């Protein structure tokens, strides 16, 4: 084990390295100080943010979603968006880094100059196009 465990002089609770009175507790299973809503083998305490976080945590950018059980960004929608570490934002399944962004109103990836209900992102053309945009059918 090798981890130093002692009793906190302030709160009289069992404490490990990095103990923060009133905020962290010692997890026997993980053998470390953890924050509220800790999930063993899934989350850990970020001493900078003073909260429980998941793998891939970026201070002041991501937070832990208990439903998805992963780090997510601002505007996260469970089962619809995920965090793109290259763009550092929430995106949709069809996201193209540096080209599309997630439109929360349409719940779809959109391009530059997107107007809800008027334009959409054409993945063939890789740009935002008017709603009436169509590709010609190939002649047989």
Short mmCIF file of C-alpha atoms in Angstrom, two decimals, residues 2 11 20 25 42 59 65 73 96 112 117 130 139:
data_model
loop_
_atom_site.label_atom_id
_atom_site.label_comp_id
_atom_site.label_asym_id
_atom_site.label_seq_id
_atom_site.Cartn_x
_atom_site.Cartn_y
_atom_site.Cartn_z
CA UNK A 2 2.60 2.60 1.05
CA UNK A 11 -12.37 17.27 11.14
CA UNK A 20 -9.38 19.08 2.02
CA UNK A 25 -12.96 11.96 2.17
CA UNK A 42 -13.87 6.03 -12.84
CA UNK A 59 -9.58 22.28 -15.90
CA UNK A 65 -21.37 13.57 -16.67
CA UNK A 73 -18.04 20.15 -22.32
CA UNK A 96 -15.61 17.36 -38.84
CA UNK A 112 -20.21 28.36 -41.12
CA UNK A 117 -34.44 25.91 -40.81
CA UNK A 130 -29.65 26.28 -48.67
CA UNK A 139 -27.85 8.92 -65.14
#
